[in-house]
Short mmCIF file of C-alpha atoms in Angstrom, two decimals:
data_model
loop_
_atom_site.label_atom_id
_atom_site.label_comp_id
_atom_site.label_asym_id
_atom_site.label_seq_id
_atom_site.Cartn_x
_atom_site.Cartn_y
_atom_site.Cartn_z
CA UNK A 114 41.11 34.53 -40.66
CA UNK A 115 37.77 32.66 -39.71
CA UNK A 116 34.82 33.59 -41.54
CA UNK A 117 32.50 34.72 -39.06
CA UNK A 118 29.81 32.33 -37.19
CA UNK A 119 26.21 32.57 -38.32
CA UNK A 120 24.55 34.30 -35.21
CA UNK A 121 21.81 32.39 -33.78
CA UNK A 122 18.67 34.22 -33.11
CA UNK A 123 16.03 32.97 -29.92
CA UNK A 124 12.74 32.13 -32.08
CA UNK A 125 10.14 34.73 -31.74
CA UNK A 126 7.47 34.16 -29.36
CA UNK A 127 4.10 34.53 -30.84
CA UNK A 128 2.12 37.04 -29.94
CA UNK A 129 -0.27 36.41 -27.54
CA UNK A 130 -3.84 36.85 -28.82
CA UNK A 131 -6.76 37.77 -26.42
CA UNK A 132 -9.28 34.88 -25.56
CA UNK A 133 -12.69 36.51 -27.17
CA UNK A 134 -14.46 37.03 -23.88
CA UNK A 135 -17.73 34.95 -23.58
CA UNK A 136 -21.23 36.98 -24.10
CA UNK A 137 -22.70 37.25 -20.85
CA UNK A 138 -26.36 35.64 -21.19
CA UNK A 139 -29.47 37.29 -21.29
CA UNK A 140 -30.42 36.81 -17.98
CA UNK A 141 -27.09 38.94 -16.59
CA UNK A 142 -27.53 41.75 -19.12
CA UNK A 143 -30.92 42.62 -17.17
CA UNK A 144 -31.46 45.25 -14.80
CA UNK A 145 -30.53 43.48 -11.67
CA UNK A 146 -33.41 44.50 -9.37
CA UNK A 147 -35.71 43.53 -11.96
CA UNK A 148 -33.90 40.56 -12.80
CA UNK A 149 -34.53 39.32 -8.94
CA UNK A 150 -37.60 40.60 -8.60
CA UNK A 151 -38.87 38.80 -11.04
CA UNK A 152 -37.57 35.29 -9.80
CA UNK A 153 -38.90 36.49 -6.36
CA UNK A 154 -42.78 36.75 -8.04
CA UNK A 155 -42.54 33.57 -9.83
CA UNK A 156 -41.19 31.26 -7.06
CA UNK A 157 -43.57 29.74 -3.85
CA UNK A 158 -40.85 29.30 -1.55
CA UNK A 159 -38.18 31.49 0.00
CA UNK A 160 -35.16 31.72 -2.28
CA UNK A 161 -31.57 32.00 -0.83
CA UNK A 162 -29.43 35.72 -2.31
CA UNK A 163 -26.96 33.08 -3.36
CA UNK A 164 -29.15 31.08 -5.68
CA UNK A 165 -30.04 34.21 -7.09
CA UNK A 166 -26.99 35.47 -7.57
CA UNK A 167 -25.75 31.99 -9.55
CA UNK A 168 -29.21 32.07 -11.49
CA UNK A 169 -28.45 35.80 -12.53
CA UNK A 170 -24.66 35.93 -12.99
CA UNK A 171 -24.25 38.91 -10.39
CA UNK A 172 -21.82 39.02 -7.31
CA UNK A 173 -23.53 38.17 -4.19
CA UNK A 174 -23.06 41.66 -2.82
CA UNK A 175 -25.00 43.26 -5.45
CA UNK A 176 -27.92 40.90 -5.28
CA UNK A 177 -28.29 41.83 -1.78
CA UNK A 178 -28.39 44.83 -2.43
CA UNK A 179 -30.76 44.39 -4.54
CA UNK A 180 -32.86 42.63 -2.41
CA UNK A 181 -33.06 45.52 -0.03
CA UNK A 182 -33.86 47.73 -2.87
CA UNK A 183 -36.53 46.24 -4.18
CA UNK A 184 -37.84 45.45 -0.20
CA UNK A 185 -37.13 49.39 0.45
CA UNK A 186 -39.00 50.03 -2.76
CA UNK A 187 -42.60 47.67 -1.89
CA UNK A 188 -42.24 50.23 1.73
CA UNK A 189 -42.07 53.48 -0.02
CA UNK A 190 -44.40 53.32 -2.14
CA UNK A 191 -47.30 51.31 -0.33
CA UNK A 192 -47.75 48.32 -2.59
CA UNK A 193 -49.62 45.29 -1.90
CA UNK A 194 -46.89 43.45 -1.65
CA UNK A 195 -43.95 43.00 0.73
CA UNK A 196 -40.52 40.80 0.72
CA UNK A 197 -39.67 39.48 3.65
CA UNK A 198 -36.70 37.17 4.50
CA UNK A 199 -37.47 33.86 6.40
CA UNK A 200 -36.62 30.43 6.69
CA UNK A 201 -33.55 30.96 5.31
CA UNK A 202 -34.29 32.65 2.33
CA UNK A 203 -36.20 35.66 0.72
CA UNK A 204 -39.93 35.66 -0.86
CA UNK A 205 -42.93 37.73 -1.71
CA UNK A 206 -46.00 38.31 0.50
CA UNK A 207 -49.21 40.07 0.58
CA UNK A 208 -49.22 42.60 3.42
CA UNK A 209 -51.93 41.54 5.60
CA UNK A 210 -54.04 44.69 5.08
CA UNK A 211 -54.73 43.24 1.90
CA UNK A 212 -55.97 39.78 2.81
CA UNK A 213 -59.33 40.60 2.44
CA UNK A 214 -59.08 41.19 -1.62
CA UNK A 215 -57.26 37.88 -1.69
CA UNK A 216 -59.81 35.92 0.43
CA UNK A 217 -62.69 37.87 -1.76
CA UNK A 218 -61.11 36.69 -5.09
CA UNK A 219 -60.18 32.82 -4.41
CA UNK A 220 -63.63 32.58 -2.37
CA UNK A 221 -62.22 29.15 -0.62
CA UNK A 222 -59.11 27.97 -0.13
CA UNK A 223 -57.29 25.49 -2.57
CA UNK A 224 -56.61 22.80 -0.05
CA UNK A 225 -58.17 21.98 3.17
CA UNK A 226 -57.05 23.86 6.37
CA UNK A 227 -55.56 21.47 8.69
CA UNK A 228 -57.60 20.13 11.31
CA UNK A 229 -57.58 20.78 14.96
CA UNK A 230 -56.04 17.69 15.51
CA UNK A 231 -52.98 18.45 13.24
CA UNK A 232 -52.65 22.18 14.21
CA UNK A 233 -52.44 20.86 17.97
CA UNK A 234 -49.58 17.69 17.06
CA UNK A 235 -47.68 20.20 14.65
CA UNK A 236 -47.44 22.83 17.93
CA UNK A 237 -46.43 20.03 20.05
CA UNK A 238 -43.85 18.92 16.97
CA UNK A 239 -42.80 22.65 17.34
CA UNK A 240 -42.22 23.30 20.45
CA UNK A 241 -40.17 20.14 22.24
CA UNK A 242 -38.67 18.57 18.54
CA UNK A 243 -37.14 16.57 17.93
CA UNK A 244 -39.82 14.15 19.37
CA UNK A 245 -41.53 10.40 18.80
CA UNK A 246 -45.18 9.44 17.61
CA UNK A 247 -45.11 8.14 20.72
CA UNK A 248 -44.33 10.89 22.76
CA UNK A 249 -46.62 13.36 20.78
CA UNK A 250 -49.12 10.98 21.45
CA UNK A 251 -48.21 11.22 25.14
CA UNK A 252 -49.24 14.61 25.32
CA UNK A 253 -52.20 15.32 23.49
CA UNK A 254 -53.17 11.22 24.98
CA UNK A 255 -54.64 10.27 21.36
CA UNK A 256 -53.53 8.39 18.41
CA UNK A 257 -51.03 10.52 16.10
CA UNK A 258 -50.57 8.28 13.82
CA UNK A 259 -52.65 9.78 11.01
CA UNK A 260 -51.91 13.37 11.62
CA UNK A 261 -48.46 12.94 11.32
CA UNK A 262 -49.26 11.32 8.14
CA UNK A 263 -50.53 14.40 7.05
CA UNK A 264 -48.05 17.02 8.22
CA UNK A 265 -45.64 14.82 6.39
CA UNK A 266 -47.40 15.07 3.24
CA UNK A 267 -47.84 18.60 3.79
CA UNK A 268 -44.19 19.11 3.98
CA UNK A 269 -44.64 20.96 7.82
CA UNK A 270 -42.38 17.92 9.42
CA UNK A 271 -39.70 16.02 7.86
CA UNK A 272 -37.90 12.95 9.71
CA UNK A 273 -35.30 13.96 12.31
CA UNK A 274 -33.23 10.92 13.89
CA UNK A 275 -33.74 8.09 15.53
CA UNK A 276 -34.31 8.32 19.54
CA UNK A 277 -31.00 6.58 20.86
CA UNK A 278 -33.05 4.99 23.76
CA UNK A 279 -35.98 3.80 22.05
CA UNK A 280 -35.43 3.87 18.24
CA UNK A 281 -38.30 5.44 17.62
CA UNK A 282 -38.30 8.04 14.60
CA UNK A 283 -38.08 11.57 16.07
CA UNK A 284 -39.53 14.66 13.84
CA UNK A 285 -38.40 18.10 13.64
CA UNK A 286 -40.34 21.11 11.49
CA UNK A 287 -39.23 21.92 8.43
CA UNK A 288 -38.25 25.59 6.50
CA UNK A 289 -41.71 25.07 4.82
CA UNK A 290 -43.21 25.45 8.26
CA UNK A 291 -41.40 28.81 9.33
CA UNK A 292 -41.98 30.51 5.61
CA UNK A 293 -45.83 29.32 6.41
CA UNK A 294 -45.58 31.21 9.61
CA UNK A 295 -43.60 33.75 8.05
CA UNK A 296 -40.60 33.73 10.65
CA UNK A 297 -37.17 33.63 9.99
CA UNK A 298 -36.10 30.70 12.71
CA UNK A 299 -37.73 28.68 15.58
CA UNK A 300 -36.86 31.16 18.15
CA UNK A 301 -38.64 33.94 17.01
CA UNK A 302 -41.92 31.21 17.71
CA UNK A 303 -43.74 32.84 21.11
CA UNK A 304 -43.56 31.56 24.17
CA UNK A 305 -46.57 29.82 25.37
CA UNK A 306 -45.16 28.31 28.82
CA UNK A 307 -46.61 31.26 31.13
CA UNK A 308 -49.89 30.41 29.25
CA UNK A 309 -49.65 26.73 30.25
CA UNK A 310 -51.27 24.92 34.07
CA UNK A 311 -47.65 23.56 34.36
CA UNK A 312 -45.94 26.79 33.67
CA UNK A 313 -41.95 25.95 32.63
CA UNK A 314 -42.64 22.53 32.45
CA UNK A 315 -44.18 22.79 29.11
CA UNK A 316 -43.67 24.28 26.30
CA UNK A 317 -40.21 25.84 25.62
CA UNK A 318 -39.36 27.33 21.88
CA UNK A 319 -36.44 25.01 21.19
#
């Protein structure tokens, strides 16, 4: 008789050991409406929920909610400030009741206000973009040149496209422009055509 045949036994698997989960970092472990309020206060421009939500480590869903907390909140309970979402994104202002503390406390502005010139080529800009020096000029029949400069710098109008006929730079406004008028997109701009001698033939919001 044949001795019997050693059995072979499958090697054990090892067990499997849990991955130590990563800490979360400070700036997630922070109550989250304070967490985006703060970034709100510190920031000049309108900040997008999604940025926040990457910045903060929270799902998009709760930072919006968030935001309308904390905007809900400034309502109820009649502070200063209000949050407001334009040009794309969301940001901090001073309710307009309050303007006159401001305006006491800074006493003149930091920069210059823009002239008429500029005010009247950055509504033109506004209203029929994207459009030439050239056909700016057109309009308000004066030199451009040097106001454009300057609502470039500013960061009100950014470079467009080129004009397929001509090939003459074309400029459009830019999301500095709407949070500086404190509207959301160029639509919500008013109509000024009624107000105009040529009626429908001039100004349309684009």
């Amino acid at each position: 008789m044949r001795g019997s045949e050693p059995v072979e036994h499958a090697p054990e698997e090892p067990a499997l050991i849990d991955a130590p989960e990563e800490p979360a970092s400070a700036a997630a472990q922070l109550p989250i409406v304070g967490a985006v309020e703060s970034i709100l206060f510190v920031t000049d421009k309108p900040v997008s929920a999604i940025s926040v939500a990457t910045a903060i480590e929270h799902p998009l869903g709760q930072v919006q909610a968030a935001l309308h907390s904390l905007q809900q909140r400034l309502d109820d309970t009649d502070s200063a400030l209000e949050l407001r979402e334009v040009g794309g994104g969301w940001r901090l202002y001073v309710r307009a009741d309050f303007d006159p503390a401001v305006s006491a406390y800074v006493g003149q502005e930091t920069s210059p206000r823009l002239s008429q010139a500029a005010l009247e080529t950055l509504a033109v800009i506004a209203y029929k973009q994207p459009i030439s020096r050239g056909q700016v000029a057109a309009v308000r029949a004066v030199n451009v040149d040097s106001v454009v400069r300057t609502l470039l710098n500013r960061g009100l109008i950014q470079e467009a496209d080129i004009d397929p006929d001509t090939g003459a730079t074309r400029f459009e406004t830019t999301p500095q422009f709407l949070s500086a008028l404190g509207i959301n997109e160029l639509s919500d701009l008013p109509p000024v055509s009624p107000l105009l001698p040529d009626g429908q033939e001039g100004f349309d919001v684009p």
